[in-house]
mmCIF file of C-alpha atoms in Angstrom:
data_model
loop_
_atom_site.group_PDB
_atom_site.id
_atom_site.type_symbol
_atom_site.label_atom_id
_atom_site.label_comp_id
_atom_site.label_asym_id
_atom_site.label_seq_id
_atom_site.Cartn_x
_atom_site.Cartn_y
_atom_site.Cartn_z
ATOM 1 C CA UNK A 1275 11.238 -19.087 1.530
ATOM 2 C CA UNK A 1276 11.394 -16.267 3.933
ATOM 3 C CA UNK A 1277 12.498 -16.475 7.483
ATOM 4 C CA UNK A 1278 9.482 -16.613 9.812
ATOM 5 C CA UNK A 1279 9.153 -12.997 11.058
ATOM 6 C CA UNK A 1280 9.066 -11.485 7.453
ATOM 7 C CA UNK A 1281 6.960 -14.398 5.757
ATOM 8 C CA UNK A 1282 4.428 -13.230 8.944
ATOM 9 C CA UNK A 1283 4.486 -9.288 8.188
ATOM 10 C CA UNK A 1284 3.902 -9.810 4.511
ATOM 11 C CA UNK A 1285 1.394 -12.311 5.436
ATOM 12 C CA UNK A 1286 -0.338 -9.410 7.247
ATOM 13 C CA UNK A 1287 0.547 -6.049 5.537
ATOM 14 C CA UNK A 1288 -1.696 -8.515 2.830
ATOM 15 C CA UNK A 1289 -4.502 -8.332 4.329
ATOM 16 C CA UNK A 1290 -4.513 -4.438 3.992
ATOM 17 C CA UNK A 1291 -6.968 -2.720 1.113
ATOM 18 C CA UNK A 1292 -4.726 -2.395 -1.566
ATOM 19 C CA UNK A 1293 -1.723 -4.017 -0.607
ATOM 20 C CA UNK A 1294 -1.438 -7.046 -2.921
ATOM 21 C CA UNK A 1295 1.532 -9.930 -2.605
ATOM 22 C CA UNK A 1296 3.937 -7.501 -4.347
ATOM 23 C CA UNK A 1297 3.377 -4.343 -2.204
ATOM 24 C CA UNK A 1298 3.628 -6.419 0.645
ATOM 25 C CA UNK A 1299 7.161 -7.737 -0.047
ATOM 26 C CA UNK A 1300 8.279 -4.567 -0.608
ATOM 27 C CA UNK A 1301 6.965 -2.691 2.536
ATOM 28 C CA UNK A 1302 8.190 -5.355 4.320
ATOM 29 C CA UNK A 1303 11.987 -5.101 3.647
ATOM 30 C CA UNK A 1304 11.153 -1.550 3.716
ATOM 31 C CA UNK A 1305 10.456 -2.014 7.274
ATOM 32 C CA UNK A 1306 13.178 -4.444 7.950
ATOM 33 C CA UNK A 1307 15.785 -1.897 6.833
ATOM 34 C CA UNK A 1308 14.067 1.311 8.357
ATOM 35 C CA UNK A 1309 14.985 2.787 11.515
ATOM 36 C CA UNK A 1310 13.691 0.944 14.249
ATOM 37 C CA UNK A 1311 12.046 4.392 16.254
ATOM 38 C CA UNK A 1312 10.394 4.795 12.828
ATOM 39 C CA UNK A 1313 8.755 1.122 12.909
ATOM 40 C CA UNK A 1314 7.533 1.784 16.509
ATOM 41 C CA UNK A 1315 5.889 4.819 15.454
ATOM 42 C CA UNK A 1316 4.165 3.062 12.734
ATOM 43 C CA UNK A 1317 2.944 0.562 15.067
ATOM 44 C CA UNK A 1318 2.014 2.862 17.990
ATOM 45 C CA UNK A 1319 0.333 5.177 15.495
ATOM 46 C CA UNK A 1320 -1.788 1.489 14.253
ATOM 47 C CA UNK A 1321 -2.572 0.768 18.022
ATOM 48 C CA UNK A 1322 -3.205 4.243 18.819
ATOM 49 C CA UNK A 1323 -6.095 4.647 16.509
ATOM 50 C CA UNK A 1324 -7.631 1.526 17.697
ATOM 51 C CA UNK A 1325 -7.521 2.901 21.377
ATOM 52 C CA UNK A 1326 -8.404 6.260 20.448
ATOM 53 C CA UNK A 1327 -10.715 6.246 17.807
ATOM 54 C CA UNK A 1328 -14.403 6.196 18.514
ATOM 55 C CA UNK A 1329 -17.369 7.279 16.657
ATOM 56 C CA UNK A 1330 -19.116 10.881 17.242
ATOM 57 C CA UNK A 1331 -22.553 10.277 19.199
ATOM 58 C CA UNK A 1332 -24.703 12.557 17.322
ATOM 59 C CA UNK A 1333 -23.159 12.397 14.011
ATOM 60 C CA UNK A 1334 -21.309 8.808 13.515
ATOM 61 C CA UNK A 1335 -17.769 10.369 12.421
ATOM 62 C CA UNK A 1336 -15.136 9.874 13.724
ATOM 63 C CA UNK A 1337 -13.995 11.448 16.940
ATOM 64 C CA UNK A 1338 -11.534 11.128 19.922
ATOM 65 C CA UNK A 1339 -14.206 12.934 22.401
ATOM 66 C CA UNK A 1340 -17.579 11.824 22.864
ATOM 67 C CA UNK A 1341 -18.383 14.393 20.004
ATOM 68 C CA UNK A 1342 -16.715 14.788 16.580
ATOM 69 C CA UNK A 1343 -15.337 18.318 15.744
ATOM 70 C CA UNK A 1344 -18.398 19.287 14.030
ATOM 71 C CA UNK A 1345 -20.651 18.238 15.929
ATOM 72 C CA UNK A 1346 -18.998 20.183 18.821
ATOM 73 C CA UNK A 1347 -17.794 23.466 17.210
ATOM 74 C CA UNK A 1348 -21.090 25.951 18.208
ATOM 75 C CA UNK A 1349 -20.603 28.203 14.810
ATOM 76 C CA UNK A 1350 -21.823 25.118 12.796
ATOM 77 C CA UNK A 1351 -25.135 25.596 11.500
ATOM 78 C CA UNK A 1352 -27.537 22.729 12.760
ATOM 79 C CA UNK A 1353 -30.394 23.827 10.285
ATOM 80 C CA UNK A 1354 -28.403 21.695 7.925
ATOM 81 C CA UNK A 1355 -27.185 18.029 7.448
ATOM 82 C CA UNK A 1356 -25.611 16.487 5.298
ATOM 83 C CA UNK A 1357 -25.741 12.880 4.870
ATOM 84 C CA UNK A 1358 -22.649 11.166 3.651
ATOM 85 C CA UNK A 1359 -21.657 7.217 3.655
ATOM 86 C CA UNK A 1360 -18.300 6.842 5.404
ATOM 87 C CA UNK A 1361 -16.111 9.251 8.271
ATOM 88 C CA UNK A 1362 -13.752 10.111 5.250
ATOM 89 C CA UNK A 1363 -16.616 11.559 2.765
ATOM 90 C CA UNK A 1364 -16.838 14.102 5.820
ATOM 91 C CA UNK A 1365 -12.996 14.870 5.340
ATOM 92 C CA UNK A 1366 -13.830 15.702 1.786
ATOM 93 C CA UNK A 1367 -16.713 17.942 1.667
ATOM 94 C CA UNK A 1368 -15.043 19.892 4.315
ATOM 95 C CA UNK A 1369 -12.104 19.952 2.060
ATOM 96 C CA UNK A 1370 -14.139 22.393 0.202
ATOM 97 C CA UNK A 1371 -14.953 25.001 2.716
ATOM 98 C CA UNK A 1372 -18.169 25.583 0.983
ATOM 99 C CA UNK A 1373 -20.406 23.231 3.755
ATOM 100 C CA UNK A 1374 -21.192 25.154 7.507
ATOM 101 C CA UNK A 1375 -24.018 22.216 8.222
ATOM 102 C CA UNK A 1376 -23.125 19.318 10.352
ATOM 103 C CA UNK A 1377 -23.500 15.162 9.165
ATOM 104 C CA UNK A 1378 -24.547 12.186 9.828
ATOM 105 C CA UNK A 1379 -22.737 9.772 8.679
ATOM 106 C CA UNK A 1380 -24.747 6.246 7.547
ATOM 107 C CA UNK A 1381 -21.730 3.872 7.559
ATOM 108 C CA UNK A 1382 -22.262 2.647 4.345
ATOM 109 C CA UNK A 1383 -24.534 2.216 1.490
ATOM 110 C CA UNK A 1384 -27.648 -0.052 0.646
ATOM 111 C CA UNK A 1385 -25.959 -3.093 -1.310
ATOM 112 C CA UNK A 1386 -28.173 -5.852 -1.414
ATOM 113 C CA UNK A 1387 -25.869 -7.635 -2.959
ATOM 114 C CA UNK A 1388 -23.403 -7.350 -0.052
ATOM 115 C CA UNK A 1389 -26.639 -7.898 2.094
ATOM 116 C CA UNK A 1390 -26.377 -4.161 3.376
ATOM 117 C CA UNK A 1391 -30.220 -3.119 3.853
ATOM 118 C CA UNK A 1392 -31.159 0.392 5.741
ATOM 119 C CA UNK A 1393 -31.396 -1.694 8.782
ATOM 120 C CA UNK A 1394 -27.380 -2.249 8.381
ATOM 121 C CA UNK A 1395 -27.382 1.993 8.293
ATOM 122 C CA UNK A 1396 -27.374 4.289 10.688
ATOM 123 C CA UNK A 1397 -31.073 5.517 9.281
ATOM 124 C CA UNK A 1398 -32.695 5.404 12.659
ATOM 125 C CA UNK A 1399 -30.301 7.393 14.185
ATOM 126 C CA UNK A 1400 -30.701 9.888 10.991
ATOM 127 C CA UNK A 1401 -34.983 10.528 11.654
ATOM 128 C CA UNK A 1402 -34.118 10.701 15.605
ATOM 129 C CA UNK A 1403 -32.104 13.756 14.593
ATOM 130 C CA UNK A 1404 -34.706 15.319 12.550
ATOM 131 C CA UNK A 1405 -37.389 14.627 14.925
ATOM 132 C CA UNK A 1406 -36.683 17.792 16.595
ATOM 133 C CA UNK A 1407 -37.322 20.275 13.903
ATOM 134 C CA UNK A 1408 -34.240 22.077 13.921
ATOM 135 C CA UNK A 1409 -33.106 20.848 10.313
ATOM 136 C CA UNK A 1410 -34.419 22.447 7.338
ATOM 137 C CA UNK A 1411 -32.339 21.000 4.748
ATOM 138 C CA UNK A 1412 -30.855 17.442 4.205
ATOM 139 C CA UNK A 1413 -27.864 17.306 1.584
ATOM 140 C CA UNK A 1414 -27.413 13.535 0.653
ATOM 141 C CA UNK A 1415 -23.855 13.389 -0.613
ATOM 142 C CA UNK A 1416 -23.941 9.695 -1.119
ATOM 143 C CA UNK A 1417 -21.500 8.487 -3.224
ATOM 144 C CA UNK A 1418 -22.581 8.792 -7.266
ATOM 145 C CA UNK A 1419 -22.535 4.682 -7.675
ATOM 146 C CA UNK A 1420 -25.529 2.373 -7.642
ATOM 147 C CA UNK A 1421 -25.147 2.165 -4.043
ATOM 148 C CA UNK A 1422 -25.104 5.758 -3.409
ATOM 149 C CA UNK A 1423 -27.619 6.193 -5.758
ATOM 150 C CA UNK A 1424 -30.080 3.981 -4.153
ATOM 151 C CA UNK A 1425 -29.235 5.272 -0.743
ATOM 152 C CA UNK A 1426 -30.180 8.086 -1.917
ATOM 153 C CA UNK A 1427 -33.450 7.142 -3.176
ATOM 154 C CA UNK A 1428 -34.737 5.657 -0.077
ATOM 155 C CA UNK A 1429 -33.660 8.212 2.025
ATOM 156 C CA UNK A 1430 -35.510 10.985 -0.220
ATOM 157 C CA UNK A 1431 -38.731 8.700 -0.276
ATOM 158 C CA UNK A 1432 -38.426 8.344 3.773
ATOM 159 C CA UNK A 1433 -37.564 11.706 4.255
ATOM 160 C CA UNK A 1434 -40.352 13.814 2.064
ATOM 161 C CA UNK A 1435 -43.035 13.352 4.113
ATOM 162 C CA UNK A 1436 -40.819 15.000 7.211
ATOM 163 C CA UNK A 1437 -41.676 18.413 4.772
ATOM 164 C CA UNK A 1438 -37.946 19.452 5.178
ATOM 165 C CA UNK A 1439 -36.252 20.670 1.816
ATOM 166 C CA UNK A 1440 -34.308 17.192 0.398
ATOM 167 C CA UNK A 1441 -31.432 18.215 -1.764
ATOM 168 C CA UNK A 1442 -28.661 15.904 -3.664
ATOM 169 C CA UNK A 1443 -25.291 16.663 -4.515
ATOM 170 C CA UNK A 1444 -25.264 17.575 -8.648
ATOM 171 C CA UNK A 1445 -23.860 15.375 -11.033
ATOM 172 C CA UNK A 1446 -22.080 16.140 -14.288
ATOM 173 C CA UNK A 1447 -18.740 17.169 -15.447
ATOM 174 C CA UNK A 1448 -15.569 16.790 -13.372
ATOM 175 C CA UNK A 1449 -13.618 20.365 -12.995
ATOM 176 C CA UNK A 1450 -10.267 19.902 -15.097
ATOM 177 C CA UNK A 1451 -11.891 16.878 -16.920
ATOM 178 C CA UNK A 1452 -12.275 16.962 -20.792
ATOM 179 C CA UNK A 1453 -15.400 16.641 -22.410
ATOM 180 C CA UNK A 1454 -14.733 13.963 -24.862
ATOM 181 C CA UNK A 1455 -13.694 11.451 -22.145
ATOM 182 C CA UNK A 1456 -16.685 11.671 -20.451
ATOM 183 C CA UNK A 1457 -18.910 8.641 -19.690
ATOM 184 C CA UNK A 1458 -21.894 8.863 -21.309
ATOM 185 C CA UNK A 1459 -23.493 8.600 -18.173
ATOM 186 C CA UNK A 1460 -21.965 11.068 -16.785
ATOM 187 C CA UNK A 1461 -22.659 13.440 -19.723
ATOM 188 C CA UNK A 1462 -26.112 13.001 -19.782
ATOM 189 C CA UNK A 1463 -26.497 14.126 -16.414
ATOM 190 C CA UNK A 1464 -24.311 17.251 -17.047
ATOM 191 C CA UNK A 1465 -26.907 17.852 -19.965
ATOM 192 C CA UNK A 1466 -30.048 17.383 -17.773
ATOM 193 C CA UNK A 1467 -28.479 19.158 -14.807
ATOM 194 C CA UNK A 1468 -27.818 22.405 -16.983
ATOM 195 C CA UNK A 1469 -28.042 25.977 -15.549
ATOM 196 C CA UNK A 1470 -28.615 28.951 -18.170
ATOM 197 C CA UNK A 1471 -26.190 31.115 -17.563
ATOM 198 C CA UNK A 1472 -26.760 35.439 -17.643
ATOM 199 C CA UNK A 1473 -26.276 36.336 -21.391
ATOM 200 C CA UNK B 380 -9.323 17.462 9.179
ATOM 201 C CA UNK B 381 -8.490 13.908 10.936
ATOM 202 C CA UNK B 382 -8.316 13.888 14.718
ATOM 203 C CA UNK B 383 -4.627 13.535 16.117
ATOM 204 C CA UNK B 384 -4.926 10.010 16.065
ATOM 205 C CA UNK B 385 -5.868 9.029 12.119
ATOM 206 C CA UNK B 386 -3.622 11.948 10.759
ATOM 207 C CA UNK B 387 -0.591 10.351 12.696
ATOM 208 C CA UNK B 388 -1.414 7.309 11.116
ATOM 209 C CA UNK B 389 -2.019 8.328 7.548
ATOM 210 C CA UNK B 390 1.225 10.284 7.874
ATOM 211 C CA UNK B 391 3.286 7.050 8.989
ATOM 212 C CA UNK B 392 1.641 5.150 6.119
ATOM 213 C CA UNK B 393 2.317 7.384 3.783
ATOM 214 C CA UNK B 394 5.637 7.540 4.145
ATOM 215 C CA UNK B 395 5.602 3.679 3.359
ATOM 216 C CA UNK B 396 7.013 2.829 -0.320
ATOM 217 C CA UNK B 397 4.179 2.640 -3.107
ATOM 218 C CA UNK B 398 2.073 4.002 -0.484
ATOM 219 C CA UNK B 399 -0.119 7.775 -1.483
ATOM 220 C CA UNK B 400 -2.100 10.089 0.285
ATOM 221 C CA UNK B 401 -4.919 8.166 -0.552
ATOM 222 C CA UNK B 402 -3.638 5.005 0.226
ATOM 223 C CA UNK B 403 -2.705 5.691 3.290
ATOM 224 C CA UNK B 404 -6.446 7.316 4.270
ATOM 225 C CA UNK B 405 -8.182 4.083 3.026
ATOM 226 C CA UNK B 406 -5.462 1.646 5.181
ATOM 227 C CA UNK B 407 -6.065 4.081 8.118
ATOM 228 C CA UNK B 408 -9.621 3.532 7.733
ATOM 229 C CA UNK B 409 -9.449 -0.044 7.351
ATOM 230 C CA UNK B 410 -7.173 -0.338 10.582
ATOM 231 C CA UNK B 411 -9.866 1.593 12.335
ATOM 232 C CA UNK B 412 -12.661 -0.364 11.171
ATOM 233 C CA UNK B 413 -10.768 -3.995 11.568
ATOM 234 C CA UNK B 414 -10.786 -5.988 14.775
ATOM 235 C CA UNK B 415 -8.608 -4.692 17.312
ATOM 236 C CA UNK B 416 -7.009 -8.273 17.597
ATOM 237 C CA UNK B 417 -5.856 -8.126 13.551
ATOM 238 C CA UNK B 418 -4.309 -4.501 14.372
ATOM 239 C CA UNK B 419 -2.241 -5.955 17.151
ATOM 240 C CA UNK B 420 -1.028 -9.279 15.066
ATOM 241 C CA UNK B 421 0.046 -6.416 12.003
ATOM 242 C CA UNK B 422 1.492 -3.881 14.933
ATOM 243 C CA UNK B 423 3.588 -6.605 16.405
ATOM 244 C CA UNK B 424 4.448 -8.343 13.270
ATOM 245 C CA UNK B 425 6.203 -4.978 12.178
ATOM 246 C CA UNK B 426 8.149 -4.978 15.768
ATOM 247 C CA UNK B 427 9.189 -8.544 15.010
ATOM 248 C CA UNK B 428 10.909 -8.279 12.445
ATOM 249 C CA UNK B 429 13.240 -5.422 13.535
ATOM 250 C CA UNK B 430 13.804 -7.498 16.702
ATOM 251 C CA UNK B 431 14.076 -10.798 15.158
ATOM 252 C CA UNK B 432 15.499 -10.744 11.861
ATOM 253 C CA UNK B 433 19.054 -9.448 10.929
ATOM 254 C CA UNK B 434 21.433 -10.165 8.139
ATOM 255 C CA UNK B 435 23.519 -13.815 7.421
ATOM 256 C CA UNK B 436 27.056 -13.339 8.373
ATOM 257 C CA UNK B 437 28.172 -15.019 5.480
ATOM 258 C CA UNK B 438 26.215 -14.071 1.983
ATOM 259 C CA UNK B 439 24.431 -10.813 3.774
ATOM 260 C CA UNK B 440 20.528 -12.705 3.154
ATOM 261 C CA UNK B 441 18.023 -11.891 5.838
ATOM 262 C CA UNK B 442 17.649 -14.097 8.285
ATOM 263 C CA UNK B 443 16.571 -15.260 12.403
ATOM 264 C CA UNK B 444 20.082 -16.923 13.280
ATOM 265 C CA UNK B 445 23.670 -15.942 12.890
ATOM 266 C CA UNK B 446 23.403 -17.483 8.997
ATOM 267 C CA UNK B 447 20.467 -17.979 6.548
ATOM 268 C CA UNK B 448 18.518 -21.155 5.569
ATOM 269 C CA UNK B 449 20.607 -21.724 2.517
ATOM 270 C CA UNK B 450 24.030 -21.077 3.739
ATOM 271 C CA UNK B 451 23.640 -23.589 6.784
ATOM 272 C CA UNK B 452 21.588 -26.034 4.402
ATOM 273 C CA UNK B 453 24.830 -28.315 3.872
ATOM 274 C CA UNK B 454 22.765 -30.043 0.750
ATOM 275 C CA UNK B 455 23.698 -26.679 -1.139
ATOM 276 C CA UNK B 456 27.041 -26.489 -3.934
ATOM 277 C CA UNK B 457 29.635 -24.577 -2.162
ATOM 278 C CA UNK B 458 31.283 -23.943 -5.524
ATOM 279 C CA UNK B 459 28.860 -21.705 -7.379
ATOM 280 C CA UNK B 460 27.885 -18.415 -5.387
ATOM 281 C CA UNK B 461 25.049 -16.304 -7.013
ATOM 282 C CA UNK B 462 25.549 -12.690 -6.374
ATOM 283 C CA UNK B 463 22.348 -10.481 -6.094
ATOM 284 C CA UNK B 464 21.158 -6.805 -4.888
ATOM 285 C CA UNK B 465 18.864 -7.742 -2.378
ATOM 286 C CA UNK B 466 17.332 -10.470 -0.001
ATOM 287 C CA UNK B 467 14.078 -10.364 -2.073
ATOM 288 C CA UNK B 468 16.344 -11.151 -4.932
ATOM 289 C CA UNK B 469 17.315 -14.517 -3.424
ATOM 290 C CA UNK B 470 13.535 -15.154 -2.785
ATOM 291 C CA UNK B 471 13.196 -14.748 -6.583
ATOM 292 C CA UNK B 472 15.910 -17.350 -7.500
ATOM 293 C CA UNK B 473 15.134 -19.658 -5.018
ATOM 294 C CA UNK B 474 11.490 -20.110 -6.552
ATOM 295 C CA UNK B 475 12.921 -20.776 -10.046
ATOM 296 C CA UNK B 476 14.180 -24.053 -8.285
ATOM 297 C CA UNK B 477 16.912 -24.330 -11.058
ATOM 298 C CA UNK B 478 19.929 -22.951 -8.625
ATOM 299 C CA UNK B 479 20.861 -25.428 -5.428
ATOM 300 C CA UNK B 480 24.099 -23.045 -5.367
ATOM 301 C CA UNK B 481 24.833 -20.204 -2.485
ATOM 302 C CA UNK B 482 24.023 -16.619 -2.846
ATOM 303 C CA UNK B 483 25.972 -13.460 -1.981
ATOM 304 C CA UNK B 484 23.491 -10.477 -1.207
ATOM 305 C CA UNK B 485 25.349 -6.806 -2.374
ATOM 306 C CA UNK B 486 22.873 -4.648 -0.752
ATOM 307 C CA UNK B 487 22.665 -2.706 -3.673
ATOM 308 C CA UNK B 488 23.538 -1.792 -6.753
ATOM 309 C CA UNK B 489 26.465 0.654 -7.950
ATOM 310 C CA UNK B 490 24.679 3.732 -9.165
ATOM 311 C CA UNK B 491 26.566 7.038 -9.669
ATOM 312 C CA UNK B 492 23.762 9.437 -9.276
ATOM 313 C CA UNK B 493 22.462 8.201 -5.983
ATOM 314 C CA UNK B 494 25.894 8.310 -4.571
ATOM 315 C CA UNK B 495 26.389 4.699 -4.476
ATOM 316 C CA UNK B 496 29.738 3.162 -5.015
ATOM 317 C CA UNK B 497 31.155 -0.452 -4.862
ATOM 318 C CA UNK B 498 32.198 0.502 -1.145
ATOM 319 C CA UNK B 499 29.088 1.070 -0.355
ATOM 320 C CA UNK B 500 27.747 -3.056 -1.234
ATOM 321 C CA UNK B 501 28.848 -5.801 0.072
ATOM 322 C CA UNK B 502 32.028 -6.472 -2.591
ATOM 323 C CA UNK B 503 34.725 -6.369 -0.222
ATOM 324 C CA UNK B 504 32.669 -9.313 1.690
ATOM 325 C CA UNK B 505 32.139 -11.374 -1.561
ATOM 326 C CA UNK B 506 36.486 -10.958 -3.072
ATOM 327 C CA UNK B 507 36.578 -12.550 0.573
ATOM 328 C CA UNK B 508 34.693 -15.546 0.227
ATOM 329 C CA UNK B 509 36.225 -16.007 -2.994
ATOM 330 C CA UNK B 510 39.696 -15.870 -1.612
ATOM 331 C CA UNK B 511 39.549 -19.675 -0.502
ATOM 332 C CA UNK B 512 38.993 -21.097 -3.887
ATOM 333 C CA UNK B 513 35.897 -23.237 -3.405
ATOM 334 C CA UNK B 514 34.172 -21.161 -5.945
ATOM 335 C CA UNK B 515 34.424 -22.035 -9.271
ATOM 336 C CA UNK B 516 31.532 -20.126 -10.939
ATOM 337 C CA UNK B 517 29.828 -16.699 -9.856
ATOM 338 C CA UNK B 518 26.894 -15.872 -11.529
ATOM 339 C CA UNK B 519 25.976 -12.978 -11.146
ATOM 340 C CA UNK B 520 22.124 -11.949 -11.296
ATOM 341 C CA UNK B 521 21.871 -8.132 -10.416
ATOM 342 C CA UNK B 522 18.644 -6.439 -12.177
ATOM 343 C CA UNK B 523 18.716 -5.938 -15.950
ATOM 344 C CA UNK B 524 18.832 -2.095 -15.986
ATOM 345 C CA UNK B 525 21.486 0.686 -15.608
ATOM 346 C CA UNK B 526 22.635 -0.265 -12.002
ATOM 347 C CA UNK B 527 22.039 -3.654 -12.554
ATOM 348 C CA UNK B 528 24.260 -3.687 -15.740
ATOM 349 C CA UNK B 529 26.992 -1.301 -14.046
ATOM 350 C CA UNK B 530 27.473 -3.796 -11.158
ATOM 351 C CA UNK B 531 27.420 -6.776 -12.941
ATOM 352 C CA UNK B 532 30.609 -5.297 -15.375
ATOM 353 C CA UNK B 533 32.489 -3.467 -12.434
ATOM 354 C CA UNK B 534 31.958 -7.073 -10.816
ATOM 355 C CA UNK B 535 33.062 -8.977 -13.920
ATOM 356 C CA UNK B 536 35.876 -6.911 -14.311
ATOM 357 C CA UNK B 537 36.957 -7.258 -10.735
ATOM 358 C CA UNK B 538 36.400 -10.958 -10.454
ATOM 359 C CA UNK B 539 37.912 -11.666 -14.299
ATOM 360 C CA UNK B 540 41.381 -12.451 -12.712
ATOM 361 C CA UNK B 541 40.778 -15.043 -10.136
ATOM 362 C CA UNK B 542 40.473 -17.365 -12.996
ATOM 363 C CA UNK B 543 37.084 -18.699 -12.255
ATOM 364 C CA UNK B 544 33.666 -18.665 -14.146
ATOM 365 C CA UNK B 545 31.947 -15.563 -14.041
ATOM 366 C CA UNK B 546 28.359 -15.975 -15.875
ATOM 367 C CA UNK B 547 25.246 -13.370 -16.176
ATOM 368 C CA UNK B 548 21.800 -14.157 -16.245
ATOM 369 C CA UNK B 549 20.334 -14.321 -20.072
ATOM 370 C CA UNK B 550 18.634 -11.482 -21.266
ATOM 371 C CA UNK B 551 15.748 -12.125 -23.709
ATOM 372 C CA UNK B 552 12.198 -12.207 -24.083
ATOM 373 C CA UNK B 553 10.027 -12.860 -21.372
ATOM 374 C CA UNK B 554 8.481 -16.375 -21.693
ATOM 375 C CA UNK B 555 4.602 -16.111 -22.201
ATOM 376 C CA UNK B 556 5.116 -12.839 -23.258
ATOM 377 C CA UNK B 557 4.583 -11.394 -26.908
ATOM 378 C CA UNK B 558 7.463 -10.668 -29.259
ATOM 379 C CA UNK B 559 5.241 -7.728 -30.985
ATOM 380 C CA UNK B 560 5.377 -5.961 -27.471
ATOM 381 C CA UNK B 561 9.285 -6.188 -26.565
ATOM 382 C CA UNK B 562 11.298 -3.312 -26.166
ATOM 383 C CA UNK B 563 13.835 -2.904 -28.738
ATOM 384 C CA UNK B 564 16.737 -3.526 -26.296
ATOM 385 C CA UNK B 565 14.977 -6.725 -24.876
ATOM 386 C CA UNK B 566 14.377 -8.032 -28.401
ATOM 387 C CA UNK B 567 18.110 -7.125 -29.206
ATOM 388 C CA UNK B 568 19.233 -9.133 -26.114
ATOM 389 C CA UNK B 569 17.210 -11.688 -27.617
ATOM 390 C CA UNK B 570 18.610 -11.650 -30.684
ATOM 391 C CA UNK B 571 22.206 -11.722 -29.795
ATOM 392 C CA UNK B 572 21.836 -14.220 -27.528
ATOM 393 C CA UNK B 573 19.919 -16.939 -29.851
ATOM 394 C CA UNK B 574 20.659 -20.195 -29.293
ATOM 395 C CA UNK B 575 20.544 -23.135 -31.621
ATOM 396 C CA UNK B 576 18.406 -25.115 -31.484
ATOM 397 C CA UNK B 577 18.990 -29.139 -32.917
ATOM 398 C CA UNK B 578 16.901 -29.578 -36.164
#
């Protein structure tokens, strides 16, 4: 029904993660009735990333120099790694301001399913970078799914023999969350994670 | 967090309609990821349709020439005009297939609190194209809620002299839907608009 230019941009805005037929429509004539310097900047911004963007060499996050932030500031403490699955789980452990380590970023998790083995991972690149010695402690922060989960399985069994301390992120109760809604799942690894606490 | 690049773009998306924080991040990430060919089609898709598309002289419908498909589609009755808030609106009708009338596209809807008045839509356009007296029924199909409903009266009152039929879409119960789960002011709609029905 729609002219050619707009049935072409809903066609594509689509194909975005989360953007079904209705959201589509919607950003479209949202677009069609901005202000065009607005609409360039949205596209520039697109193409920009695409031009800019590249991936850290040591570390695999994202970076607009050969080296990520991270990777390049010197107070970072390069005793310790942490391991996480995509560039944005990097945005949200430093979100926390309790991590001074560096990452490595894997680019995914082991899915068989979707056919993703360690191969797929950027695993190699991981035991180059502890070859040296200078890490004592790998955090995996994999995501707490089955994927993350068996990521981090394999990557504890391939990385004990390197004699390096091997630690995982905890699991258990959400801050702010209420009890009662917990999964059980969930819950039972709050109970088995327990700390006693000074009476 | 985000180099220059990714923040710009997760602050452009986010300022798209329906589209969060984290919405935006996971879009940005998925335009980073994607193949810079699909990043161009999206950027210049976008550019497009400010350049190409503009608005039908005559019922206000998006369009790529001076007037839309339907109002140069000379298969379409001339004497019934459909009046509606927006473009997408049109789309909407048009896929009901019942309507092989013309449309008249306000822009809008009259609502007090956002400052918008009938000088604001496109009413002064529409008493125009009424003027000539090929229209002998306006139906008028604005949204069923406040706006909606103030429009549709303010229009009904204004077009109540002219002497021609002035109709608005039936409210009632959504087909496929379940009567148990109807609002009280759908299911009165429903009920004061109940229709015989031969025995």
């Amino acid at each position: 029904m729609f002219d050619g230019a707009i049935a072409d941009l809903v066609g594509e805005l689509g194909r975005l993660p989360g953007v079904g037929p209705k959201s589509a429509q919607r950003i479209a004539f949202h677009i069609l009735q901005a202000e065009e310097q607005d609409v360039r900047h949205l596209a520039e911004a697109m193409i920009a990333v695409k031009d800019k963007v590249r991936f850290c060499v040591d570390c695999g996050n994202v970076s607009e120099e050969e080296r990520c932030k991270v990777c390049s500031d010197n107070r970072r403490d390069r005793s310790m790694i942490c391991v996480v699955e995509e560039p944005k789980d990097v945005v949200a452990v430093e979100r926390t301001r309790e991590y001074r380590g560096i990452y490595h970023v894997l680019g995914g998790a082991i899915s068989p399913i979707d056919g993703i083995g360690p191969d797929d991972l950027r695993v190699r690149e991981l035991m180059t970078r502890l070859a040296d010695g200078t890490v004592s402690e790998v955090v995996i922060a994999t995501d707490p799914n089955l994927e993350g989960e068996a990521t981090a399985t394999y990557l504890a069994r391939l990385l004990s023999p390197l004699g390096m301390t091997v630690s995982r992120l905890a699991s258990g109760l959400p801050v702010g969350g209420d009890l009662e809604y917990a999964d059980e799942v969930t819950l039972g690894r709050a109970f088995s994670g327990r700390r006693q606490v000074s009476g």
